[in-house]
Amino acid sequence: MNAFIDEHRKAYGVEPICKVLPIAPSTYYLHAARTANPELRSTRAKQDEALCQEIRRVWDESFQNYGARKVWIQLKREGLTVARCTVERLMKNLGLKGVRRGKTIKTTISDADAVCPLDRVNRQFNAERPNALWVADFTYVKTWQGFVYVAFVVDVFARYIVGWKVSSSAHTDFVLDALEQALHDRQPQRDGSLTHHSDRGVQYVSIRYTERLSEAGVEASVGSVGDSYDNALAETINGLYKAELIHKQSWKNREAVELATLTWVDWFNHRRLLGPIGNIPPAEAEAEYYQQLSESAKAA
């Protein structure tokens, strides 16, 4: 309404326009004065402007993924006290929205004749410490040059992505590379205290994959056939990856997907707030665990 008056005031005058529109001339003049001199704005308007800058910063730093709740939590973590409803109002005014996940697409091709390890997880995707339970799965990404495949290995304790790989083919080698990265970075004990869980995809039940797990002293676990929840946590990570990164644009080639995935994994592990672990990043959750472990050892 104020913009309409600004546009037509020279032709018709402010008062005649306000007489037709449901607005008092004094209201318009106050708006015009505040526009010309921002110092005349109300305290709330000034606070809102400052908050908008912080909200947009947090939203941008989240790969433009966070909704109002996560933005509000992150602002609190940074020491900025603000009501959640205020964040919701300002994000609506700014046109900022959180990302929403789409439908899960099945990528598992199972081999009914393959000999599989037992399901040692039974949908209980919880762990009391790091390197107790890993879950693995892969998904695909459409590029201008064809499909590429992305495999993840996730430590269940804090949802930390411990291994990943982007490949132009979905052969066993590519999921093995993700596993090798996880084994190299984590150096788990070779005593069977770590369980690796996957679905019944042919890559994960292949002889080479299961032999590598056995060689590393990792207990293999495979979900049941036809069970949509047999590897739910790994599929959740895949869903976040697709919604928060992949579905936002088209991808030229494997190299572009690989670089973007590297950036996303680093953000996910070190800065993304995850509700199931207390709205803190995975790396922070693991650091807190080892800190508590160290303090308990000193007290003993």
Tab-separated table of C-alpha atoms in Angstrom:
chain	number	residue	atom	x	y	z
A	1	MET	CA	0.000	0.000	0.000
A	2	ASN	CA	2.808	2.405	0.860
A	3	ALA	CA	4.534	1.521	-2.395
A	4	PHE	CA	1.341	2.314	-4.306
A	5	ILE	CA	1.143	5.737	-2.682
A	6	ASP	CA	4.826	6.401	-3.435
A	7	GLU	CA	4.203	5.582	-7.076
A	8	HIS	CA	1.099	7.766	-7.549
A	9	ARG	CA	1.476	10.606	-5.031
A	10	LYS	CA	2.778	13.088	-7.610
A	11	ALA	CA	-0.222	12.561	-9.845
A	12	TYR	CA	-2.999	12.469	-7.233
A	13	GLY	CA	-1.546	13.641	-3.893
A	14	VAL	CA	-1.205	11.705	-0.677
A	15	GLU	CA	-4.439	12.732	1.060
A	16	PRO	CA	-6.786	11.911	-1.857
A	17	ILE	CA	-5.211	8.482	-2.255
A	18	CYS	CA	-5.403	7.791	1.502
A	19	LYS	CA	-9.045	8.859	1.442
A	20	VAL	CA	-9.775	6.076	-1.046
A	21	LEU	CA	-7.482	3.506	0.554
A	22	PRO	CA	-7.974	2.261	4.147
A	23	ILE	CA	-4.917	4.106	5.486
A	24	ALA	CA	-4.494	7.342	7.441
A	25	PRO	CA	-2.212	10.029	5.928
A	26	SER	CA	-0.298	10.208	9.230
A	27	THR	CA	0.502	6.502	8.959
A	28	TYR	CA	1.935	6.974	5.491
A	29	TYR	CA	3.956	10.043	6.482
A	30	LEU	CA	5.400	8.158	9.457
A	31	HIS	CA	6.436	5.340	7.139
A	32	ALA	CA	8.001	7.806	4.710
A	33	ALA	CA	9.931	9.522	7.513
A	34	ARG	CA	11.281	6.217	8.816
A	35	THR	CA	12.287	5.212	5.301
A	36	ALA	CA	14.208	8.441	4.850
A	37	ASN	CA	15.747	8.243	8.320
A	38	PRO	CA	16.094	4.669	9.674
A	39	GLU	CA	16.910	6.021	13.149
A	40	LEU	CA	13.248	6.997	13.511
A	41	ARG	CA	12.161	3.357	13.312
A	42	SER	CA	10.811	1.602	16.378
A	43	THR	CA	13.099	-0.417	18.641
A	44	ARG	CA	11.428	-3.609	17.461
A	45	ALA	CA	12.034	-2.745	13.824
A	46	LYS	CA	15.734	-2.143	14.524
A	47	GLN	CA	15.995	-5.415	16.449
A	48	ASP	CA	14.215	-7.260	13.650
A	49	GLU	CA	16.664	-5.913	11.088
A	50	ALA	CA	19.649	-7.104	13.129
A	51	LEU	CA	18.018	-10.488	13.732
A	52	CYS	CA	17.250	-10.881	10.041
A	53	GLN	CA	20.937	-10.596	9.246
A	54	GLU	CA	21.812	-13.290	11.792
A	55	ILE	CA	18.972	-15.544	10.648
A	56	ARG	CA	20.007	-15.308	7.001
A	57	ARG	CA	23.638	-16.004	7.947
A	58	VAL	CA	22.717	-19.172	9.869
A	59	TRP	CA	20.382	-20.284	7.076
A	60	ASP	CA	23.065	-19.734	4.417
A	61	GLU	CA	25.689	-21.543	6.504
A	62	SER	CA	23.343	-24.534	6.736
A	63	PHE	CA	23.411	-24.897	2.932
A	64	GLN	CA	20.015	-23.138	3.103
A	65	ASN	CA	18.576	-26.279	4.711
A	66	TYR	CA	17.494	-25.246	8.205
A	67	GLY	CA	13.924	-24.452	9.065
A	68	ALA	CA	12.919	-22.061	11.843
A	69	ARG	CA	13.493	-24.597	14.650
A	70	LYS	CA	17.080	-25.406	13.675
A	71	VAL	CA	17.896	-21.736	13.021
A	72	TRP	CA	16.503	-20.867	16.458
A	73	ILE	CA	18.568	-23.630	18.111
A	74	GLN	CA	21.749	-22.526	16.352
A	75	LEU	CA	21.212	-18.900	17.393
A	76	LYS	CA	20.817	-20.060	21.007
A	77	ARG	CA	24.041	-22.064	20.714
A	78	GLU	CA	25.750	-18.846	19.651
A	79	GLY	CA	24.402	-17.018	22.698
A	80	LEU	CA	21.690	-15.033	20.934
A	81	THR	CA	18.490	-15.072	22.980
A	82	VAL	CA	15.419	-14.881	20.759
A	83	ALA	CA	11.957	-16.424	20.815
A	84	ARG	CA	11.278	-19.216	18.353
A	85	CYS	CA	8.102	-17.494	17.172
A	86	THR	CA	10.188	-14.424	16.313
A	87	VAL	CA	12.516	-16.538	14.171
A	88	GLU	CA	9.481	-18.096	12.465
A	89	ARG	CA	7.970	-14.656	11.774
A	90	LEU	CA	11.164	-13.172	10.383
A	91	MET	CA	11.974	-16.210	8.251
A	92	LYS	CA	8.488	-16.015	6.774
A	93	ASN	CA	9.012	-12.317	6.015
A	94	LEU	CA	12.360	-13.110	4.390
A	95	GLY	CA	10.905	-15.985	2.409
A	96	LEU	CA	13.315	-18.507	3.973
A	97	LYS	CA	12.213	-22.118	4.360
A	98	GLY	CA	13.791	-25.342	5.527
A	99	VAL	CA	14.370	-28.189	3.115
A	100	ARG	CA	11.926	-31.091	2.986
A	101	ARG	CA	12.874	-34.642	2.176
A	102	GLY	CA	11.209	-36.431	-0.699
A	103	LYS	CA	10.325	-40.073	-1.150
A	104	THR	CA	12.972	-42.742	-0.639
A	105	ILE	CA	14.015	-44.467	-3.865
A	106	LYS	CA	15.025	-48.125	-3.654
A	107	THR	CA	18.509	-48.890	-5.003
A	108	THR	CA	19.033	-52.349	-3.470
A	109	ILE	CA	19.401	-55.266	-5.868
A	110	SER	CA	19.562	-58.436	-3.804
A	111	ASP	CA	20.759	-61.905	-4.684
A	112	ALA	CA	18.343	-64.475	-3.329
A	113	ASP	CA	20.937	-67.245	-3.637
A	114	ALA	CA	23.738	-65.409	-1.853
A	115	VAL	CA	24.777	-66.613	1.595
A	116	CYS	CA	24.281	-63.681	3.990
A	117	PRO	CA	25.364	-62.948	7.553
A	118	LEU	CA	22.703	-62.834	10.236
A	119	ASP	CA	20.826	-59.663	11.140
A	120	ARG	CA	22.575	-58.715	14.394
A	121	VAL	CA	20.905	-55.298	14.660
A	122	ASN	CA	17.192	-56.109	14.350
A	123	ARG	CA	16.252	-52.472	13.685
A	124	GLN	CA	17.895	-51.295	16.922
A	125	PHE	CA	20.002	-48.477	15.490
A	126	ASN	CA	21.561	-47.359	18.743
A	127	ALA	CA	25.124	-47.491	20.025
A	128	GLU	CA	26.602	-46.655	23.410
A	129	ARG	CA	29.968	-45.610	22.003
A	130	PRO	CA	31.708	-44.779	18.711
A	131	ASN	CA	32.937	-47.754	16.653
A	132	ALA	CA	30.287	-50.073	18.048
A	133	LEU	CA	27.912	-50.106	15.069
A	134	TRP	CA	28.350	-48.858	11.515
A	135	VAL	CA	25.638	-48.843	8.846
A	136	ALA	CA	26.310	-48.702	5.118
A	137	ASP	CA	24.243	-47.948	2.055
A	138	PHE	CA	24.483	-46.154	-1.277
A	139	THR	CA	22.296	-43.985	-3.468
A	140	TYR	CA	22.472	-42.569	-6.973
A	141	VAL	CA	22.653	-39.094	-8.509
A	142	LYS	CA	21.577	-38.126	-12.009
A	143	THR	CA	24.108	-35.988	-13.901
A	144	TRP	CA	24.319	-34.610	-17.440
A	145	GLN	CA	26.701	-37.455	-18.262
A	146	GLY	CA	24.661	-40.251	-16.694
A	147	PHE	CA	24.141	-41.675	-13.227
A	148	VAL	CA	26.793	-41.675	-10.516
A	149	TYR	CA	26.615	-43.579	-7.243
A	150	VAL	CA	27.419	-42.380	-3.730
A	151	ALA	CA	28.164	-44.769	-0.856
A	152	PHE	CA	28.239	-43.855	2.835
A	153	VAL	CA	29.417	-45.635	5.974
A	154	VAL	CA	27.931	-44.066	9.104
A	155	ASP	CA	28.871	-44.550	12.764
A	156	VAL	CA	25.531	-44.978	14.538
A	157	PHE	CA	26.597	-43.484	17.885
A	158	ALA	CA	26.575	-39.864	16.646
A	159	ARG	CA	25.573	-40.367	12.980
A	160	TYR	CA	29.142	-39.446	11.979
A	161	ILE	CA	29.915	-40.234	8.323
A	162	VAL	CA	33.147	-42.210	8.611
A	163	GLY	CA	33.503	-43.221	4.967
A	164	TRP	CA	32.101	-42.237	1.583
A	165	LYS	CA	32.787	-42.685	-2.110
A	166	VAL	CA	31.431	-41.320	-5.408
A	167	SER	CA	31.688	-43.618	-8.427
A	168	SER	CA	30.512	-43.912	-12.012
A	169	SER	CA	29.598	-47.559	-11.444
A	170	ALA	CA	27.835	-49.476	-8.691
A	171	HIS	CA	30.235	-52.397	-8.564
A	172	THR	CA	31.594	-53.855	-5.320
A	173	ASP	CA	34.844	-51.872	-5.585
A	174	PHE	CA	33.098	-48.572	-4.947
A	175	VAL	CA	31.415	-49.606	-1.671
A	176	LEU	CA	34.688	-51.261	-0.664
A	177	ASP	CA	36.464	-47.926	-1.122
A	178	ALA	CA	34.024	-46.271	1.297
A	179	LEU	CA	34.652	-49.069	3.799
A	180	GLU	CA	38.428	-48.766	3.398
A	181	GLN	CA	38.238	-45.050	4.164
A	182	ALA	CA	36.240	-45.753	7.306
A	183	LEU	CA	38.669	-48.449	8.453
A	184	HIS	CA	41.680	-46.218	7.782
A	185	ASP	CA	40.255	-43.188	9.577
A	186	ARG	CA	38.807	-45.019	12.568
A	187	GLN	CA	41.286	-47.901	13.087
A	188	PRO	CA	38.712	-50.028	14.971
A	189	GLN	CA	39.771	-52.860	17.248
A	190	ARG	CA	40.055	-56.225	15.484
A	191	ASP	CA	38.158	-58.056	18.214
A	192	GLY	CA	34.623	-58.156	16.855
A	193	SER	CA	33.479	-55.247	19.033
A	194	LEU	CA	32.383	-53.364	15.900
A	195	THR	CA	29.347	-54.490	13.896
A	196	HIS	CA	28.855	-53.436	10.269
A	197	HIS	CA	25.224	-53.519	9.098
A	198	SER	CA	23.885	-53.198	5.554
A	199	ASP	CA	20.987	-54.316	3.408
A	200	ARG	CA	21.161	-57.369	1.145
A	201	GLY	CA	22.499	-55.518	-1.875
A	202	VAL	CA	24.783	-57.673	-4.001
A	203	GLN	CA	27.704	-55.312	-3.325
A	204	TYR	CA	27.494	-55.776	0.441
A	205	VAL	CA	27.012	-59.548	0.448
A	206	SER	CA	29.754	-60.150	-2.108
A	207	ILE	CA	32.610	-62.442	-1.120
A	208	ARG	CA	35.202	-59.670	-1.326
A	209	TYR	CA	33.218	-57.329	0.920
A	210	THR	CA	32.474	-59.907	3.598
A	211	GLU	CA	36.070	-61.153	3.513
A	212	ARG	CA	37.342	-57.599	4.045
A	213	LEU	CA	35.085	-57.211	7.090
A	214	SER	CA	36.338	-60.497	8.487
A	215	GLU	CA	39.963	-59.521	7.854
A	216	ALA	CA	39.403	-56.241	9.744
A	217	GLY	CA	37.825	-58.059	12.698
A	218	VAL	CA	34.430	-56.454	12.052
A	219	GLU	CA	31.239	-58.422	12.687
A	220	ALA	CA	28.988	-58.454	9.608
A	221	SER	CA	25.232	-57.966	9.841
A	222	VAL	CA	22.697	-57.912	7.006
A	223	GLY	CA	19.041	-56.928	7.141
A	224	SER	CA	16.119	-59.128	6.201
A	225	VAL	CA	14.633	-59.391	2.715
A	226	GLY	CA	11.629	-57.227	1.916
A	227	ASP	CA	11.925	-55.237	5.137
A	228	SER	CA	11.760	-51.487	4.543
A	229	TYR	CA	13.232	-50.831	7.996
A	230	ASP	CA	16.175	-53.236	7.798
A	231	ASN	CA	18.638	-50.404	7.201
A	232	ALA	CA	16.559	-47.381	8.139
A	233	LEU	CA	19.313	-45.207	9.617
A	234	ALA	CA	21.552	-45.459	6.542
A	235	GLU	CA	18.569	-44.670	4.330
A	236	THR	CA	17.833	-41.627	6.508
A	237	ILE	CA	21.341	-40.280	5.889
A	238	ASN	CA	20.875	-40.893	2.164
A	239	GLY	CA	17.600	-38.981	2.319
A	240	LEU	CA	19.203	-36.014	4.058
A	241	TYR	CA	22.029	-36.002	1.514
A	242	LYS	CA	19.621	-35.981	-1.432
A	243	ALA	CA	17.320	-33.322	0.058
A	244	GLU	CA	20.003	-31.026	1.470
A	245	LEU	CA	22.386	-31.147	-1.475
A	246	ILE	CA	21.531	-33.158	-4.565
A	247	HIS	CA	17.940	-32.138	-5.297
A	248	LYS	CA	18.746	-28.423	-5.185
A	249	GLN	CA	20.383	-28.271	-8.619
A	250	SER	CA	21.370	-30.252	-11.686
A	251	TRP	CA	24.819	-31.841	-11.786
A	252	LYS	CA	27.254	-31.737	-14.687
A	253	ASN	CA	29.384	-34.779	-13.955
A	254	ARG	CA	30.863	-37.074	-11.318
A	255	GLU	CA	33.588	-34.590	-10.392
A	256	ALA	CA	31.006	-31.904	-9.535
A	257	VAL	CA	29.063	-34.341	-7.340
A	258	GLU	CA	32.252	-35.499	-5.637
A	259	LEU	CA	33.403	-31.980	-4.730
A	260	ALA	CA	29.968	-30.980	-3.444
A	261	THR	CA	29.695	-34.206	-1.433
A	262	LEU	CA	33.071	-33.539	0.180
A	263	THR	CA	31.849	-30.120	1.327
A	264	TRP	CA	28.501	-31.462	2.521
A	265	VAL	CA	30.057	-34.347	4.503
A	266	ASP	CA	32.410	-31.939	6.270
A	267	TRP	CA	29.473	-29.674	7.168
A	268	PHE	CA	27.314	-32.624	8.223
A	269	ASN	CA	29.968	-34.084	10.517
A	270	HIS	CA	31.165	-30.855	12.127
A	271	ARG	CA	28.367	-28.289	12.006
A	272	ARG	CA	24.966	-29.795	11.227
A	273	LEU	CA	22.607	-30.005	14.205
A	274	LEU	CA	21.044	-33.449	14.599
A	275	GLY	CA	17.954	-33.872	16.749
A	276	PRO	CA	18.495	-37.544	17.739
A	277	ILE	CA	21.810	-36.679	19.429
A	278	GLY	CA	20.585	-33.544	21.211
A	279	ASN	CA	20.719	-30.935	18.434
A	280	ILE	CA	24.512	-30.878	18.282
A	281	PRO	CA	26.882	-31.870	15.442
A	282	PRO	CA	28.174	-35.468	15.271
A	283	ALA	CA	31.782	-34.429	15.932
A	284	GLU	CA	30.725	-32.557	19.059
A	285	ALA	CA	28.770	-35.560	20.334
A	286	GLU	CA	31.802	-37.812	19.906
A	287	ALA	CA	34.094	-35.256	21.534
A	288	GLU	CA	31.768	-35.084	24.549
A	289	TYR	CA	31.797	-38.885	24.833
A	290	TYR	CA	35.596	-39.066	24.890
A	291	GLN	CA	35.782	-36.138	27.303
A	292	GLN	CA	33.462	-37.900	29.726
A	293	LEU	CA	35.456	-41.105	29.283
A	294	SER	CA	38.676	-39.270	30.105
A	295	GLU	CA	37.163	-37.614	33.177
A	296	SER	CA	35.824	-40.962	34.428
A	297	ALA	CA	39.256	-42.541	34.010
A	298	LYS	CA	40.908	-39.734	35.984
A	299	ALA	CA	38.321	-40.004	38.758
A	300	ALA	CA	38.938	-43.736	39.024
